[in-house]
PDB file of C-alpha atoms in Angstrom:
ATOM      1  CA  MET A  11     118.714 -13.641  27.773  1.00 41.00           C
ATOM      2  CA  ARG A  12     120.816 -15.263  30.465  1.00 45.00           C
ATOM      3  CA  ASP A  13     122.506 -11.883  30.982  1.00 48.00           C
ATOM      4  CA  GLN A  14     119.106 -10.209  31.426  1.00 47.00           C
ATOM      5  CA  ALA A  15     117.985 -12.735  34.008  1.00 45.00           C
ATOM      6  CA  TYR A  16     121.324 -12.588  35.825  1.00 45.00           C
ATOM      7  CA  ASN A  17     121.307  -8.800  36.054  1.00 51.00           C
ATOM      8  CA  LEU A  18     117.743  -8.757  37.329  1.00 45.00           C
ATOM      9  CA  ARG A  19     118.477 -11.313  40.041  1.00 45.00           C
ATOM     10  CA  ARG A  20     121.490  -9.235  41.089  1.00 46.00           C
ATOM     11  CA  LYS A  21     119.273  -6.153  41.339  1.00 45.00           C
ATOM     12  CA  MET A  22     116.858  -8.095  43.531  1.00 43.00           C
ATOM     13  CA  VAL A  23     119.643  -9.106  45.884  1.00 40.00           C
ATOM     14  CA  ASN A  24     121.282  -5.685  46.023  1.00 43.00           C
ATOM     15  CA  GLY A  25     118.035  -3.731  46.195  1.00 44.00           C
ATOM     16  CA  ASP A  26     118.906  -1.613  43.155  1.00 46.00           C
ATOM     17  CA  SER A  27     115.360  -1.283  41.866  1.00 54.00           C
ATOM     18  CA  SER A  28     111.859  -0.963  43.232  1.00 62.00           C
ATOM     19  CA  PRO A  29     109.254  -3.559  42.320  1.00 83.00           C
ATOM     20  CA  ALA A  30     106.067  -2.964  40.432  1.00 90.00           C
ATOM     21  CA  LYS A  31     102.801  -3.035  42.301  1.00 91.00           C
ATOM     22  CA  THR A  32     100.851  -6.041  41.030  1.00 93.00           C
ATOM     23  CA  ILE A  33      97.078  -5.718  40.704  1.00 94.00           C
ATOM     24  CA  ALA A  34      94.720  -8.447  39.509  1.00 95.00           C
ATOM     25  CA  VAL A  35      91.341  -7.482  38.033  1.00 95.00           C
ATOM     26  CA  VAL A  36      88.852 -10.339  38.404  1.00 94.00           C
ATOM     27  CA  SER A  37      85.160 -11.115  38.166  1.00 92.00           C
ATOM     28  CA  GLY A  38      82.964 -13.985  39.250  1.00 87.00           C
ATOM     29  CA  LYS A  39      81.361 -14.248  35.801  1.00 85.00           C
ATOM     30  CA  GLY A  40      82.036 -13.062  32.284  1.00 85.00           C
ATOM     31  CA  GLY A  41      80.453 -10.095  30.557  1.00 87.00           C
ATOM     32  CA  VAL A  42      80.806  -7.583  33.403  1.00 93.00           C
ATOM     33  CA  GLY A  43      83.278  -5.292  31.622  1.00 93.00           C
ATOM     34  CA  LYS A  44      86.397  -6.466  33.448  1.00 94.00           C
ATOM     35  CA  SER A  45      88.757  -6.181  30.466  1.00 94.00           C
ATOM     36  CA  ASN A  46      87.518  -2.687  29.630  1.00 95.00           C
ATOM     37  CA  ILE A  47      88.201  -1.603  33.191  1.00 97.00           C
ATOM     38  CA  SER A  48      91.672  -3.194  33.208  1.00 96.00           C
ATOM     39  CA  THR A  49      92.568  -1.556  29.914  1.00 97.00           C
ATOM     40  CA  ASN A  50      91.341   1.923  30.714  1.00 97.00           C
ATOM     41  CA  LEU A  51      92.742   2.033  34.247  1.00 97.00           C
ATOM     42  CA  SER A  52      96.094   1.010  32.785  1.00 97.00           C
ATOM     43  CA  VAL A  53      95.962   3.814  30.200  1.00 97.00           C
ATOM     44  CA  LEU A  54      95.027   6.358  32.872  1.00 97.00           C
ATOM     45  CA  LEU A  55      97.947   5.192  35.026  1.00 95.00           C
ATOM     46  CA  GLY A  56     100.190   5.657  32.006  1.00 96.00           C
ATOM     47  CA  LYS A  57      98.948   9.216  31.653  1.00 94.00           C
ATOM     48  CA  GLU A  58     100.130   9.815  35.237  1.00 91.00           C
ATOM     49  CA  ASP A  59     103.711   9.187  34.069  1.00 91.00           C
ATOM     50  CA  LYS A  60     103.719   5.681  35.484  1.00 92.00           C
ATOM     51  CA  LYS A  61     105.394   2.814  33.658  1.00 95.00           C
ATOM     52  CA  VAL A  62     102.507   0.404  33.219  1.00 97.00           C
ATOM     53  CA  LEU A  63     102.276  -3.143  31.900  1.00 98.00           C
ATOM     54  CA  LEU A  64      98.948  -4.840  31.217  1.00 97.00           C
ATOM     55  CA  VAL A  65      99.054  -8.645  31.114  1.00 95.00           C
ATOM     56  CA  ASP A  66      96.136 -10.416  29.439  1.00 92.00           C
ATOM     57  CA  LEU A  67      95.538 -13.657  31.317  1.00 85.00           C
ATOM     58  CA  ASP A  68      91.936 -14.135  30.208  1.00 77.00           C
ATOM     59  CA  ILE A  69      92.942 -17.433  28.622  1.00 66.00           C
ATOM     60  CA  GLY A  70      91.013 -18.303  25.472  1.00 61.00           C
ATOM     61  CA  MET A  71      88.993 -15.067  25.686  1.00 67.00           C
ATOM     62  CA  GLY A  72      91.764 -12.474  25.694  1.00 71.00           C
ATOM     63  CA  ASN A  73      90.742  -9.255  23.971  1.00 86.00           C
ATOM     64  CA  ILE A  74      93.067  -6.600  25.379  1.00 92.00           C
ATOM     65  CA  HIS A  75      94.703  -6.127  21.977  1.00 91.00           C
ATOM     66  CA  ILE A  76      91.296  -5.380  20.434  1.00 93.00           C
ATOM     67  CA  LEU A  77      90.404  -2.827  23.101  1.00 95.00           C
ATOM     68  CA  LEU A  78      93.775  -1.149  22.542  1.00 96.00           C
ATOM     69  CA  GLY A  79      93.481  -1.304  18.749  1.00 95.00           C
ATOM     70  CA  SER A  80      96.757  -3.159  18.535  1.00 95.00           C
ATOM     71  CA  HIS A  81      98.183  -6.507  17.494  1.00 90.00           C
ATOM     72  CA  HIS A  82     101.287  -8.326  18.655  1.00 92.00           C
ATOM     73  CA  PRO A  83     102.283 -11.761  17.356  1.00 91.00           C
ATOM     74  CA  TYR A  84     103.971 -13.067  20.510  1.00 91.00           C
ATOM     75  CA  SER A  85     102.788 -14.124  23.966  1.00 89.00           C
ATOM     76  CA  ILE A  86     104.299 -15.327  27.237  1.00 87.00           C
ATOM     77  CA  MET A  87     103.844 -18.885  26.009  1.00 86.00           C
ATOM     78  CA  ASP A  88     105.962 -18.129  22.947  1.00 89.00           C
ATOM     79  CA  TYR A  89     108.860 -17.222  25.244  1.00 91.00           C
ATOM     80  CA  ILE A  90     108.303 -20.243  27.473  1.00 87.00           C
ATOM     81  CA  GLU A  91     108.325 -22.603  24.492  1.00 84.00           C
ATOM     82  CA  GLU A  92     110.920 -20.849  22.282  1.00 76.00           C
ATOM     83  CA  LYS A  93     114.403 -20.878  23.796  1.00 67.00           C
ATOM     84  CA  GLU A  94     115.876 -18.263  21.451  1.00 79.00           C
ATOM     85  CA  LEU A  95     113.158 -15.643  21.939  1.00 89.00           C
ATOM     86  CA  ASP A  96     114.058 -12.505  23.882  1.00 91.00           C
ATOM     87  CA  ILE A  97     111.743 -11.334  26.660  1.00 93.00           C
ATOM     88  CA  ASP A  98     111.374  -7.877  25.138  1.00 95.00           C
ATOM     89  CA  THR A  99     110.036  -9.509  21.973  1.00 94.00           C
ATOM     90  CA  ILE A 100     106.851 -10.619  23.736  1.00 95.00           C
ATOM     91  CA  ILE A 101     106.126  -7.128  25.101  1.00 97.00           C
ATOM     92  CA  CYS A 102     104.163  -4.750  22.898  1.00 97.00           C
ATOM     93  CA  GLU A 103     105.291  -1.299  23.995  1.00 96.00           C
ATOM     94  CA  ASN A 104     103.950   2.246  23.839  1.00 94.00           C
ATOM     95  CA  VAL A 105     100.328   1.572  22.974  1.00 96.00           C
ATOM     96  CA  HIS A 106      98.435   4.606  24.295  1.00 97.00           C
ATOM     97  CA  GLY A 107     101.311   5.094  26.722  1.00 97.00           C
ATOM     98  CA  ILE A 108     101.404   1.580  28.167  1.00 98.00           C
ATOM     99  CA  SER A 109     102.826  -1.841  27.326  1.00 98.00           C
ATOM    100  CA  TYR A 110     100.986  -5.138  27.202  1.00 97.00           C
ATOM    101  CA  ILE A 111     101.612  -8.885  27.040  1.00 95.00           C
ATOM    102  CA  SER A 112      99.267 -11.614  25.860  1.00 90.00           C
ATOM    103  CA  GLY A 113      99.176 -14.780  27.925  1.00 81.00           C
ATOM    104  CA  GLY A 114      98.691 -17.405  25.267  1.00 74.00           C
ATOM    105  CA  ASN A 115      96.512 -20.503  25.408  1.00 69.00           C
ATOM    106  CA  GLY A 116      99.205 -22.686  26.962  1.00 61.00           C
ATOM    107  CA  LEU A 117      98.810 -20.925  30.289  1.00 65.00           C
ATOM    108  CA  LYS A 118      95.625 -22.867  30.940  1.00 62.00           C
ATOM    109  CA  ASN A 119      97.827 -25.896  31.618  1.00 67.00           C
ATOM    110  CA  ILE A 120     100.054 -24.045  34.069  1.00 69.00           C
ATOM    111  CA  VAL A 121      99.506 -26.519  36.904  1.00 64.00           C
ATOM    112  CA  GLU A 122     100.953 -29.230  34.645  1.00 72.00           C
ATOM    113  CA  TRP A 123     104.109 -27.343  33.691  1.00 76.00           C
ATOM    114  CA  GLN A 124     107.513 -28.936  34.024  1.00 81.00           C
ATOM    115  CA  GLU A 125     110.197 -27.236  36.117  1.00 81.00           C
ATOM    116  CA  LYS A 126     111.952 -25.764  33.069  1.00 84.00           C
ATOM    117  CA  GLN A 127     108.741 -24.134  31.878  1.00 84.00           C
ATOM    118  CA  ILE A 128     108.179 -22.637  35.313  1.00 82.00           C
ATOM    119  CA  GLU A 129     111.724 -21.286  35.395  1.00 85.00           C
ATOM    120  CA  ARG A 130     111.245 -19.538  32.046  1.00 88.00           C
ATOM    121  CA  PHE A 131     107.957 -18.124  33.256  1.00 86.00           C
ATOM    122  CA  PHE A 132     109.767 -16.673  36.275  1.00 87.00           C
ATOM    123  CA  GLU A 133     112.396 -15.150  34.021  1.00 89.00           C
ATOM    124  CA  VAL A 134     109.572 -13.107  32.506  1.00 91.00           C
ATOM    125  CA  MET A 135     108.144 -12.203  35.926  1.00 90.00           C
ATOM    126  CA  GLU A 136     111.549 -11.174  37.285  1.00 89.00           C
ATOM    127  CA  TYR A 137     112.114  -9.000  34.255  1.00 93.00           C
ATOM    128  CA  ILE A 138     108.795  -7.156  34.231  1.00 95.00           C
ATOM    129  CA  VAL A 139     108.446  -6.667  37.984  1.00 93.00           C
ATOM    130  CA  HIS A 140     111.590  -4.509  37.965  1.00 91.00           C
ATOM    131  CA  LYS A 141     110.870  -2.732  34.694  1.00 94.00           C
ATOM    132  CA  TYR A 142     107.444  -1.240  35.502  1.00 95.00           C
ATOM    133  CA  ASP A 143     105.738   0.750  38.240  1.00 93.00           C
ATOM    134  CA  TYR A 144     102.410  -1.055  37.930  1.00 95.00           C
ATOM    135  CA  ILE A 145     101.479  -4.416  36.438  1.00 96.00           C
ATOM    136  CA  LEU A 146      97.770  -5.068  35.948  1.00 97.00           C
ATOM    137  CA  PHE A 147      96.695  -8.645  35.270  1.00 95.00           C
ATOM    138  CA  ASP A 148      93.397  -9.028  33.441  1.00 94.00           C
ATOM    139  CA  MET A 149      92.286 -12.421  34.737  1.00 90.00           C
ATOM    140  CA  GLY A 150      89.756 -14.815  33.258  1.00 81.00           C
ATOM    141  CA  ALA A 151      86.259 -14.831  34.701  1.00 79.00           C
ATOM    142  CA  GLY A 152      85.519 -17.263  37.506  1.00 76.00           C
ATOM    143  CA  ALA A 153      87.702 -19.068  40.013  1.00 69.00           C
ATOM    144  CA  THR A 154      89.872 -21.937  38.833  1.00 72.00           C
ATOM    145  CA  LYS A 155      92.959 -23.635  40.223  1.00 71.00           C
ATOM    146  CA  GLU A 156      95.065 -21.893  37.600  1.00 68.00           C
ATOM    147  CA  THR A 157      93.572 -18.486  38.428  1.00 75.00           C
ATOM    148  CA  LEU A 158      94.133 -18.976  42.133  1.00 80.00           C
ATOM    149  CA  GLU A 159      97.838 -19.674  41.625  1.00 75.00           C
ATOM    150  CA  PHE A 160      98.229 -16.124  40.303  1.00 81.00           C
ATOM    151  CA  LEU A 161      95.788 -14.326  42.578  1.00 89.00           C
ATOM    152  CA  LEU A 162      97.401 -15.422  45.814  1.00 88.00           C
ATOM    153  CA  ALA A 163     100.665 -13.743  44.796  1.00 89.00           C
ATOM    154  CA  MET A 164      99.135 -10.366  43.867  1.00 91.00           C
ATOM    155  CA  ASP A 165      99.537  -7.241  45.987  1.00 90.00           C
ATOM    156  CA  GLU A 166      95.948  -6.155  45.359  1.00 91.00           C
ATOM    157  CA  ILE A 167      92.797  -7.680  43.883  1.00 95.00           C
ATOM    158  CA  ILE A 168      90.044  -5.639  42.247  1.00 96.00           C
ATOM    159  CA  VAL A 169      86.739  -7.495  41.978  1.00 96.00           C
ATOM    160  CA  VAL A 170      84.287  -6.293  39.319  1.00 97.00           C
ATOM    161  CA  THR A 171      80.563  -6.917  39.596  1.00 97.00           C
ATOM    162  CA  THR A 172      77.343  -5.509  38.132  1.00 97.00           C
ATOM    163  CA  PRO A 173      73.967  -4.987  39.841  1.00 97.00           C
ATOM    164  CA  GLU A 174      72.685  -8.280  38.375  1.00 96.00           C
ATOM    165  CA  PRO A 175      71.955 -10.849  41.140  1.00 96.00           C
ATOM    166  CA  THR A 176      73.999 -13.581  39.423  1.00 95.00           C
ATOM    167  CA  SER A 177      76.982 -11.242  39.108  1.00 95.00           C
ATOM    168  CA  ILE A 178      76.763 -10.304  42.794  1.00 96.00           C
ATOM    169  CA  THR A 179      76.576 -13.952  43.845  1.00 95.00           C
ATOM    170  CA  ASP A 180      79.507 -14.918  41.650  1.00 94.00           C
ATOM    171  CA  ALA A 181      81.610 -11.987  42.884  1.00 95.00           C
ATOM    172  CA  TYR A 182      81.064 -13.120  46.461  1.00 96.00           C
ATOM    173  CA  SER A 183      81.973 -16.704  45.533  1.00 94.00           C
ATOM    174  CA  MET A 184      85.193 -15.466  43.951  1.00 93.00           C
ATOM    175  CA  MET A 185      86.180 -13.545  47.078  1.00 94.00           C
ATOM    176  CA  LYS A 186      85.297 -16.485  49.313  1.00 94.00           C
ATOM    177  CA  TYR A 187      87.373 -18.831  47.133  1.00 92.00           C
ATOM    178  CA  ILE A 188      90.437 -16.605  47.526  1.00 92.00           C
ATOM    179  CA  TYR A 189      89.734 -15.929  51.213  1.00 94.00           C
ATOM    180  CA  MET A 190      89.820 -19.638  52.012  1.00 93.00           C
ATOM    181  CA  ARG A 191      93.475 -19.689  50.944  1.00 90.00           C
ATOM    182  CA  ASP A 192      94.559 -16.237  52.141  1.00 91.00           C
ATOM    183  CA  GLN A 193      92.484 -14.429  54.744  1.00 94.00           C
ATOM    184  CA  GLU A 194      94.708 -11.336  54.617  1.00 91.00           C
ATOM    185  CA  LYS A 195      94.377 -10.705  50.877  1.00 91.00           C
ATOM    186  CA  PRO A 196      92.773  -7.256  50.369  1.00 90.00           C
ATOM    187  CA  PHE A 197      89.769  -6.894  48.069  1.00 93.00           C
ATOM    188  CA  TYR A 198      88.671  -3.735  46.286  1.00 95.00           C
ATOM    189  CA  LEU A 199      85.252  -3.613  44.685  1.00 97.00           C
ATOM    190  CA  ILE A 200      83.889  -1.919  41.559  1.00 98.00           C
ATOM    191  CA  CYS A 201      80.258  -2.015  40.490  1.00 98.00           C
ATOM    192  CA  ASN A 202      80.064  -1.591  36.715  1.00 97.00           C
ATOM    193  CA  ARG A 203      77.131  -0.901  34.407  1.00 96.00           C
ATOM    194  CA  ALA A 204      74.910   0.693  37.021  1.00 97.00           C
ATOM    195  CA  GLU A 205      71.929   2.428  35.461  1.00 95.00           C
ATOM    196  CA  PHE A 206      71.789   4.756  38.461  1.00 96.00           C
ATOM    197  CA  LYS A 207      74.524   5.570  40.970  1.00 95.00           C
ATOM    198  CA  LYS A 208      72.211   4.598  43.826  1.00 97.00           C
ATOM    199  CA  GLU A 209      71.798   1.145  42.307  1.00 97.00           C
ATOM    200  CA  GLY A 210      75.561   0.715  42.138  1.00 98.00           C
ATOM    201  CA  LEU A 211      76.123   1.892  45.698  1.00 98.00           C
ATOM    202  CA  GLU A 212      73.439  -0.482  46.977  1.00 98.00           C
ATOM    203  CA  THR A 213      75.155  -3.344  45.149  1.00 98.00           C
ATOM    204  CA  ILE A 214      78.490  -2.527  46.757  1.00 98.00           C
ATOM    205  CA  THR A 215      76.920  -2.160  50.221  1.00 98.00           C
ATOM    206  CA  ARG A 216      75.171  -5.505  49.837  1.00 97.00           C
ATOM    207  CA  LEU A 217      78.428  -7.255  48.986  1.00 98.00           C
ATOM    208  CA  GLN A 218      80.326  -5.508  51.768  1.00 97.00           C
ATOM    209  CA  GLU A 219      77.731  -6.572  54.318  1.00 98.00           C
ATOM    210  CA  THR A 220      77.721 -10.159  53.053  1.00 97.00           C
ATOM    211  CA  VAL A 221      81.503 -10.446  53.210  1.00 97.00           C
ATOM    212  CA  ARG A 222      81.532  -8.841  56.661  1.00 97.00           C
ATOM    213  CA  LYS A 223      78.870 -11.228  57.955  1.00 97.00           C
ATOM    214  CA  PHE A 224      80.148 -14.527  56.569  1.00 97.00           C
ATOM    215  CA  LEU A 225      83.888 -13.952  56.109  1.00 97.00           C
ATOM    216  CA  HIS A 226      84.417 -11.361  58.875  1.00 97.00           C
ATOM    217  CA  LYS A 227      86.402  -9.255  56.438  1.00 96.00           C
ATOM    218  CA  GLU A 228      86.220  -5.664  55.226  1.00 95.00           C
ATOM    219  CA  ILE A 229      86.357  -4.855  51.522  1.00 94.00           C
ATOM    220  CA  VAL A 230      87.006  -1.386  50.128  1.00 94.00           C
ATOM    221  CA  SER A 231      84.763   0.217  47.529  1.00 96.00           C
ATOM    222  CA  LEU A 232      86.463   1.899  44.582  1.00 96.00           C
ATOM    223  CA  GLY A 233      83.099   3.175  43.388  1.00 96.00           C
ATOM    224  CA  VAL A 234      80.473   2.864  40.689  1.00 98.00           C
ATOM    225  CA  LEU A 235      80.848   2.959  36.911  1.00 98.00           C
ATOM    226  CA  PRO A 236      77.710   4.016  35.020  1.00 96.00           C
ATOM    227  CA  GLU A 237      76.045   2.367  32.075  1.00 94.00           C
ATOM    228  CA  ASP A 238      77.535   4.465  29.271  1.00 95.00           C
ATOM    229  CA  SER A 239      76.763   4.222  25.549  1.00 94.00           C
ATOM    230  CA  THR A 240      80.226   5.525  24.666  1.00 96.00           C
ATOM    231  CA  VAL A 241      81.752   2.264  25.940  1.00 95.00           C
ATOM    232  CA  ARG A 242      80.284   0.386  22.985  1.00 95.00           C
ATOM    233  CA  LYS A 243      81.445   3.100  20.586  1.00 96.00           C
ATOM    234  CA  ALA A 244      84.982   2.918  21.982  1.00 96.00           C
ATOM    235  CA  VAL A 245      85.072  -0.867  21.551  1.00 95.00           C
ATOM    236  CA  ILE A 246      83.819  -0.612  17.953  1.00 95.00           C
ATOM    237  CA  HIS A 247      86.522   1.923  17.138  1.00 96.00           C
ATOM    238  CA  GLN A 248      89.127  -0.088  19.083  1.00 96.00           C
ATOM    239  CA  ARG A 249      90.205   2.835  21.218  1.00 96.00           C
ATOM    240  CA  PRO A 250      90.200   2.980  25.026  1.00 97.00           C
ATOM    241  CA  ILE A 251      87.258   5.049  26.189  1.00 97.00           C
ATOM    242  CA  VAL A 252      89.574   7.318  28.229  1.00 97.00           C
ATOM    243  CA  VAL A 253      91.323   8.196  24.941  1.00 97.00           C
ATOM    244  CA  GLY A 254      88.382   8.371  22.559  1.00 97.00           C
ATOM    245  CA  TYR A 255      85.864   9.889  24.975  1.00 97.00           C
ATOM    246  CA  PRO A 256      87.800  11.761  27.691  1.00 97.00           C
ATOM    247  CA  ALA A 257      84.711  13.673  28.859  1.00 97.00           C
ATOM    248  CA  SER A 258      82.397  10.656  29.120  1.00 97.00           C
ATOM    249  CA  ALA A 259      80.749   9.648  32.397  1.00 96.00           C
ATOM    250  CA  MET A 260      82.753   6.410  32.345  1.00 96.00           C
ATOM    251  CA  THR A 261      86.075   8.223  31.954  1.00 97.00           C
ATOM    252  CA  LEU A 262      85.312  10.701  34.735  1.00 96.00           C
ATOM    253  CA  SER A 263      84.381   7.862  37.099  1.00 96.00           C
ATOM    254  CA  LEU A 264      87.528   5.922  36.214  1.00 97.00           C
ATOM    255  CA  ARG A 265      89.639   8.996  36.948  1.00 95.00           C
ATOM    256  CA  THR A 266      88.130   9.171  40.440  1.00 93.00           C
ATOM    257  CA  MET A 267      89.016   5.514  40.987  1.00 94.00           C
ATOM    258  CA  LEU A 268      92.537   6.144  39.735  1.00 92.00           C
ATOM    259  CA  HIS A 269      93.249   8.550  42.597  1.00 86.00           C
ATOM    260  CA  GLN A 270      92.372   5.804  45.081  1.00 85.00           C
ATOM    261  CA  ILE A 271      94.600   3.306  43.307  1.00 83.00           C
ATOM    262  CA  VAL A 272      97.576   5.677  43.267  1.00 80.00           C
ATOM    263  CA  GLY A 273      97.199   7.311  46.671  1.00 71.00           C
ATOM    264  CA  GLY A 274      94.173   5.950  48.481  1.00 59.00           C
ATOM    265  CA  PRO A 275      93.477   2.724  50.352  1.00 55.00           C
ATOM    266  CA  PHE A 276      95.880   0.553  48.415  1.00 56.00           C
ATOM    267  CA  ARG A 277      98.674  -0.796  50.554  1.00 53.00           C
ATOM    268  CA  PRO A 278     102.310   0.027  49.730  1.00 48.00           C
ATOM    269  CA  VAL A 279     104.502  -2.866  48.697  1.00 49.00           C
ATOM    270  CA  SER A 280     106.486  -3.682  51.839  1.00 45.00           C
ATOM    271  CA  ASN A 281     108.529  -6.594  50.534  1.00 47.00           C
ATOM    272  CA  GLN A 282     110.623  -5.860  47.474  1.00 45.00           C
ATOM    273  CA  THR A 283     110.441  -9.435  46.197  1.00 54.00           C
ATOM    274  CA  GLY A 284     107.068 -10.319  47.741  1.00 74.00           C
ATOM    275  CA  PHE A 285     105.305 -11.018  44.462  1.00 81.00           C
ATOM    276  CA  LEU A 286     108.056 -13.234  43.087  1.00 79.00           C
ATOM    277  CA  LYS A 287     108.561 -14.985  46.402  1.00 79.00           C
ATOM    278  CA  SER A 288     104.847 -15.719  46.706  1.00 78.00           C
ATOM    279  CA  MET A 289     104.673 -17.134  43.204  1.00 76.00           C
ATOM    280  CA  ARG A 290     107.707 -19.317  43.758  1.00 74.00           C
ATOM    281  CA  ASN A 291     106.196 -20.677  46.955  1.00 73.00           C
ATOM    282  CA  LEU A 292     102.938 -21.408  45.158  1.00 67.00           C
ATOM    283  CA  PHE A 293     104.538 -23.215  42.244  1.00 67.00           C
ATOM    284  CA  PHE A 294     107.435 -24.993  43.874  1.00 66.00           C
ATOM    285  CA  GLY A 295     105.681 -25.677  47.147  1.00 64.00           C
ATOM    286  CA  ARG A 296     102.707 -27.453  45.609  1.00 52.00           C
TER     287      ARG A 296
END
């Protein structure tokens, strides 16, 4: 394990590898379909010959393994607390073409970690950021101090809402919460579970106008995902909808979003160690 960490640090210094793009998927409230979106976008990225890692940080409510129809006995917390465990042991690989990691319940106490625990956490981050092309973090619903520690280090943040008024209000609150700490952080917006496309577009426009008026910031729309009965069927059968129902309205809409994520408005990563540097500043500078 020490050899792994040493080699990765040497790569960072020498510039021998390119970093993964880190994307957080968040929502202001639960029940908006955030985890489904994280899972299926990850699988679609994998189908584009990208090396993708999905990290389940929805602490206490993590269900990525269910959506993927998989089970893995280890989490990040197992590595942090077990000195003899290898990093690769906590990664479940080649599930519908992607890999995933569970966070573990101990992450909810991250702001209380001792320095040694933080160092072991960074060993994991250093390892994965140079092993994959994309890392998607499925975050817990709502804004907490623990959530914010991660979000401020991400390259991109996707905010998921629905047309429900409470969901719209909570999505705005989430963006405002992050904006107060980092005014340059880019937001990308998805409206999920829209009965009609017009309804979804109106929801996105409403949020864009609100953010523009009160935060003086532009947010980019990734589009609308329709209310689709095949989503429930996919969850019941524990298969990503893009795998089980490739011709569904949901899958087709997600594919359109994928093109924006890969080659659209998303910013390139300009600083090879930006993600790791940001996280170190957040943890050690607090």
